[in-house]
């Protein structure tokens, strides 16, 4: 059964196809022969064009300066971007709809809106040595101490951390009364106490690495916890839903030609 696409959807597909074919694909060989890295001026051009096309704010609500595209339209865009190596099509970060629902106005200004404008770049840290398929098993802690949280633990396979300046970090929050529950935090990667302890090679040459980080007494402001106490894994599930849907579209992208 065929599902006809609306003219506006076909237009998004066309824009993304043109970006992939005219801007990105000509640099595939350069990327492939240079571990996924293209000259900085080329990377800057790709990013600027992606921002101009609105790809960093497709999922963001219109009232926040986003495009508020349907998930179907976003899938059409990511299918086209997926025709190109991730070394090139991951040219920008994206602000997701759930971030605007979960974050405070201050967090939106400091972290989320700069994703739309290309001023900041994020990564997402959930996985640990003993917590992969079952993220509920994570042991990294965020202990409330006065106006801060103090983070201790280790995170594995943090994709694009080498490009990012902040991370979403899932941890076990320990409140002032000692009660433990899962919560999500915004962590500046420049915070003292964060150390990259490994950067395992994966079976490709992408410029986005997947390093392992150790957190030793890393202090972050309490204002960087996302959502109310007891927010648990809800926001991480929201991230997985949007991220994995687009990863699937990216993977389904037909090859060039
Ligand atoms: C390229 C790449 C990028 C990644 N990027 C990120 C990132 O940005 N941030 C992040 O936090 N994590 C990231 N990860 C980690 C990823 O989310 C985990 O690898 C994934 O959750 C699986 O965990 P694991 O590798 O520990 O495998 P395991 O959980 O050990 O699973 C190993 C195998 O056992 C199977 N299995 C596990 N549990 C069960 C069960 N109960 N019943 C039956 N079978 C089971 C699994 O299906 C799998 O085949 C990335 C991983 C890769 C490969």
Coordinates of C-alpha atoms and ligand atoms in Angstrom, one line a residue:
X1 CA 0.0 0.0 0.0
X2 CA 1.4 3.4 -1.0
X3 CA 1.3 6.3 1.4
X4 CA 1.2 9.5 -0.6
X5 CA 3.4 12.3 0.8
X6 CA 2.1 15.9 1.2
X7 CA 3.7 18.5 -1.1
X8 CA 5.3 20.1 2.0
X9 CA 6.8 16.8 3.0
X10 CA 8.2 16.2 -0.6
X11 CA 9.7 19.7 -0.4
X12 CA 11.6 18.8 2.8
X13 CA 12.8 15.6 1.2
X14 CA 13.9 17.6 -1.9
X15 CA 15.8 20.1 0.3
X16 CA 17.6 17.4 2.2
X17 CA 18.4 15.5 -1.0
X18 CA 19.9 18.6 -2.6
X19 CA 22.0 19.3 0.5
X20 CA 23.2 15.7 0.5
X21 CA 24.0 15.6 -3.2
X22 CA 25.4 19.0 -3.8
X23 CA 27.0 19.9 -0.5
X24 CA 28.1 16.7 1.2
X25 CA 28.6 13.8 -1.3
X26 CA 31.4 15.6 -3.2
X27 CA 33.5 15.4 0.1
X28 CA 32.9 11.7 0.8
X29 CA 36.3 10.6 -0.5
X30 CA 38.1 13.4 1.4
X31 CA 36.3 12.3 4.6
X32 CA 37.0 8.6 4.0
X33 CA 40.7 9.1 3.4
X34 CA 41.1 11.4 6.4
X35 CA 39.5 9.5 9.3
X36 CA 36.2 11.3 8.7
X37 CA 37.8 14.8 9.0
X38 CA 37.3 17.4 6.3
X39 CA 39.1 20.7 6.2
X40 CA 37.6 23.1 8.9
X41 CA 36.4 25.6 6.3
X42 CA 34.4 22.8 4.6
X43 CA 33.0 21.5 7.8
X44 CA 32.0 25.1 8.7
X45 CA 30.3 25.5 5.3
X46 CA 28.4 22.3 5.8
X47 CA 27.2 23.3 9.2
X48 CA 26.2 26.8 8.1
X49 CA 24.1 25.4 5.3
X50 CA 22.5 22.8 7.6
X51 CA 21.5 25.6 10.0
X52 CA 20.3 27.8 7.2
X53 CA 18.0 24.9 6.0
X54 CA 16.7 24.6 9.6
X55 CA 17.9 21.0 10.2
X56 CA 19.0 21.9 13.8
X57 CA 15.5 23.0 14.8
X58 CA 13.2 20.6 12.9
X59 CA 11.9 19.1 16.1
X60 CA 11.8 22.3 18.2
X61 CA 8.4 23.9 18.8
X62 CA 7.5 26.9 16.6
X63 CA 6.9 29.2 19.6
X64 CA 10.6 28.5 20.7
X65 CA 12.0 29.4 17.3
X66 CA 11.8 25.9 15.9
X67 CA 10.2 24.5 12.8
X68 CA 7.9 22.0 14.6
X69 CA 8.1 19.5 11.7
X70 CA 6.1 16.3 12.0
X71 CA 8.2 13.2 12.8
X72 CA 7.5 11.9 9.3
X73 CA 9.0 15.0 7.7
X74 CA 12.0 14.7 9.9
X75 CA 12.4 11.0 8.9
X76 CA 12.3 12.1 5.3
X77 CA 15.1 14.6 5.9
X78 CA 17.2 12.0 7.9
X79 CA 16.7 9.4 5.2
X80 CA 18.3 11.7 2.7
X81 CA 21.1 12.7 5.1
X82 CA 21.7 9.0 5.7
X83 CA 22.8 8.6 2.1
X84 CA 26.0 10.2 3.1
X85 CA 28.7 9.1 5.6
X86 CA 27.9 10.3 9.2
X87 CA 31.3 11.9 9.1
X88 CA 29.6 14.5 6.9
X89 CA 25.9 14.5 7.6
X90 CA 26.3 14.9 11.4
X91 CA 27.2 18.5 10.6
X92 CA 25.0 20.0 13.3
X93 CA 23.4 19.4 16.7
X94 CA 19.6 19.3 17.1
X95 CA 17.3 20.7 19.7
X96 CA 14.6 18.1 20.4
X97 CA 10.9 18.8 21.3
X98 CA 11.2 17.0 24.6
X99 CA 14.1 19.3 25.8
X100 CA 11.7 22.2 25.8
X101 CA 9.2 20.3 27.8
X102 CA 11.8 19.0 30.3
X103 CA 14.1 22.0 30.8
X104 CA 13.6 25.2 32.7
X105 CA 13.6 28.5 30.8
X106 CA 17.2 29.1 32.1
X107 CA 18.3 25.7 30.9
X108 CA 16.6 26.3 27.5
X109 CA 18.5 29.6 27.1
X110 CA 21.9 28.2 28.3
X111 CA 21.9 24.8 26.6
X112 CA 18.9 24.0 24.3
X113 CA 18.5 27.1 22.1
X114 CA 22.3 27.3 21.4
X115 CA 21.9 23.8 19.8
X116 CA 19.5 25.3 17.3
X117 CA 21.8 28.2 16.5
X118 CA 24.9 26.0 16.2
X119 CA 26.7 27.7 19.2
X120 CA 26.8 24.6 21.3
X121 CA 27.1 20.9 20.8
X122 CA 25.8 18.1 23.1
X123 CA 26.5 14.5 23.8
X124 CA 24.4 12.0 25.8
X125 CA 25.9 9.8 28.5
X126 CA 23.9 6.8 29.8
X127 CA 25.9 3.6 29.2
X128 CA 28.2 2.1 31.8
X129 CA 30.4 -1.0 32.0
X130 CA 27.5 -3.0 33.6
X131 CA 24.6 -0.9 32.3
X132 CA 24.0 -1.2 28.5
X133 CA 20.7 -2.8 27.4
X134 CA 19.4 -2.2 31.0
X135 CA 20.1 1.5 31.7
X136 CA 18.2 1.1 35.1
X137 CA 21.5 -0.6 36.3
X138 CA 23.6 2.6 36.1
X139 CA 25.7 3.3 39.2
X140 CA 27.0 6.8 38.5
X141 CA 25.8 9.0 41.4
X142 CA 24.9 12.7 41.7
X143 CA 24.9 13.5 45.4
X144 CA 23.2 16.7 46.6
X145 CA 25.6 18.9 48.6
X146 CA 24.3 22.4 49.3
X147 CA 23.6 24.2 46.1
X148 CA 25.5 21.7 44.0
X149 CA 25.4 18.1 42.9
X150 CA 28.7 16.1 43.1
X151 CA 29.0 13.5 40.4
X152 CA 31.1 10.3 40.6
X153 CA 31.2 7.4 38.1
X154 CA 32.1 6.3 34.6
X155 CA 30.3 6.6 31.3
X156 CA 31.1 4.5 28.1
X157 CA 30.6 5.1 24.4
X158 CA 29.7 8.8 24.6
X159 CA 29.2 9.5 21.0
X160 CA 30.4 12.8 19.7
X161 CA 31.9 13.8 23.0
X162 CA 35.0 14.9 21.2
X163 CA 32.9 17.6 19.4
X164 CA 30.6 18.4 22.4
X165 CA 30.9 21.1 25.0
X166 CA 28.2 19.7 27.3
X167 CA 26.5 16.4 28.0
X168 CA 23.2 15.1 29.2
X169 CA 24.2 12.7 32.0
X170 CA 21.9 10.1 33.5
X171 CA 22.8 9.3 37.1
X172 CA 21.4 8.1 40.4
X173 CA 20.5 11.2 42.4
X174 CA 21.1 11.0 46.1
X175 CA 19.2 13.8 47.8
X176 CA 20.0 15.5 51.1
X177 CA 18.0 12.8 53.0
X178 CA 20.0 10.0 51.3
X179 CA 17.1 8.9 49.0
X180 CA 18.2 7.5 45.6
X181 CA 16.4 7.9 42.3
X182 CA 17.4 8.2 38.7
X183 CA 17.7 11.7 37.3
X184 CA 19.1 13.6 34.3
X185 CA 21.7 16.4 34.5
X186 CA 23.3 19.0 32.2
X187 CA 27.1 18.8 32.7
X188 CA 29.6 21.2 31.2
X189 CA 32.4 19.1 29.7
X190 CA 34.9 21.7 30.9
X191 CA 34.0 21.0 34.6
X192 CA 37.0 20.0 36.8
X193 CA 37.1 16.3 37.6
X194 CA 36.0 15.0 34.1
X195 CA 38.7 12.8 32.6
X196 CA 38.6 10.9 29.3
X197 CA 40.1 7.5 30.1
X198 CA 39.6 5.6 26.9
X199 CA 38.7 6.3 23.3
X200 CA 38.1 2.9 21.7
X201 CA 38.3 2.6 17.9
X202 CA 35.1 1.5 16.2
X203 CA 34.8 -0.1 12.8
X204 CA 34.6 3.1 10.8
X205 CA 36.5 6.3 10.4
X206 CA 34.0 8.7 11.7
X207 CA 35.1 12.0 13.1
X208 CA 32.7 11.5 16.0
X209 CA 34.4 9.4 18.6
X210 CA 32.8 7.3 21.4
X211 CA 35.0 7.9 24.4
X212 CA 34.8 6.7 28.0
X213 CA 34.8 9.3 30.8
X214 CA 35.5 9.2 34.5
X215 CA 33.8 11.6 36.8
X216 CA 35.6 12.3 40.1
X217 CA 33.8 14.7 42.4
X218 CA 32.5 16.8 39.5
X219 CA 30.5 19.7 40.9
X220 CA 27.5 21.0 38.9
X221 CA 24.9 23.6 40.0
X222 CA 21.7 22.1 41.4
X223 CA 19.9 24.2 38.7
X224 CA 21.4 21.8 36.1
X225 CA 19.2 18.9 37.1
X226 CA 16.5 18.4 34.4
X227 CA 12.9 18.1 35.7
X228 CA 11.5 17.6 39.1
X229 CA 12.9 15.2 41.7
X230 CA 11.9 11.7 40.7
X231 CA 12.1 12.5 37.0
X232 CA 13.8 9.2 36.7
X233 CA 14.4 7.8 33.2
X234 CA 11.5 9.6 31.6
X235 CA 13.6 12.2 29.7
X236 CA 16.1 9.6 28.6
X237 CA 13.3 7.5 27.2
X238 CA 12.1 10.7 25.3
X239 CA 15.7 11.1 24.0
X240 CA 15.8 7.4 22.9
X241 CA 12.5 7.6 21.1
X242 CA 13.4 10.6 19.0
X243 CA 17.1 9.8 18.5
X244 CA 16.6 6.1 17.6
X245 CA 13.8 6.9 15.2
X246 CA 16.1 9.3 13.3
X247 CA 19.1 6.9 13.5
X248 CA 16.8 4.3 11.8
X249 CA 15.9 6.8 9.1
X250 CA 19.6 7.6 8.7
X251 CA 20.4 3.9 8.4
X252 CA 17.6 3.4 5.9
X253 CA 18.8 6.1 3.6
X254 CA 19.2 4.8 0.0
X255 CA 22.8 4.9 -1.3
X256 CA 23.7 7.7 -3.7
X257 CA 23.2 7.2 -7.4
Ligands
LIG1 C1 28.4 3.2 17.9 C2 27.8 3.2 19.3 C3 27.5 4.5 19.8 C4 27.0 4.6 21.1 N1 26.7 5.8 21.6 C5 26.2 5.9 22.9 C6 26.0 7.2 23.5 O1 26.1 8.3 22.8 N2 25.6 7.3 24.8 C7 25.4 6.2 25.5 O2 25.1 6.3 26.7 N3 25.6 4.9 25.0 C8 26.0 4.8 23.7 N4 26.3 3.5 23.2 C9 26.1 2.4 24.0 C10 24.8 1.6 23.6 O3 23.7 2.3 24.0 C11 25.0 0.2 24.3 O4 26.1 -0.4 23.6 C12 23.8 -0.6 24.2 O5 22.8 0.0 25.1 C13 24.0 -2.1 24.5 O6 24.7 -2.2 25.7 P1 26.0 -3.2 25.8 O7 27.0 -2.8 24.7 O8 26.5 -3.1 27.2 O9 25.5 -4.6 25.4 P2 24.8 -5.6 26.4 O10 23.7 -4.9 27.2 O11 25.9 -6.3 27.2 O12 24.2 -6.6 25.4 C14 25.0 -7.6 24.7 C15 24.0 -8.5 24.0 O13 23.1 -9.2 24.9 C16 21.8 -9.0 24.6 N5 21.0 -8.8 25.7 C17 21.2 -7.9 26.8 N6 20.2 -8.1 27.7 C18 19.4 -9.1 27.3 C19 18.3 -9.7 27.9 N7 17.8 -9.3 29.1 N8 17.7 -10.7 27.2 C20 18.2 -11.1 26.0 N9 19.3 -10.6 25.4 C21 19.9 -9.6 26.1 C22 21.8 -7.7 23.7 O14 20.7 -7.7 22.8 C23 23.1 -7.8 23.0 O15 23.0 -8.6 21.8 C24 26.8 3.4 21.9 C25 27.1 2.2 21.4 C26 27.6 2.1 20.1 C27 28.0 0.7 19.5

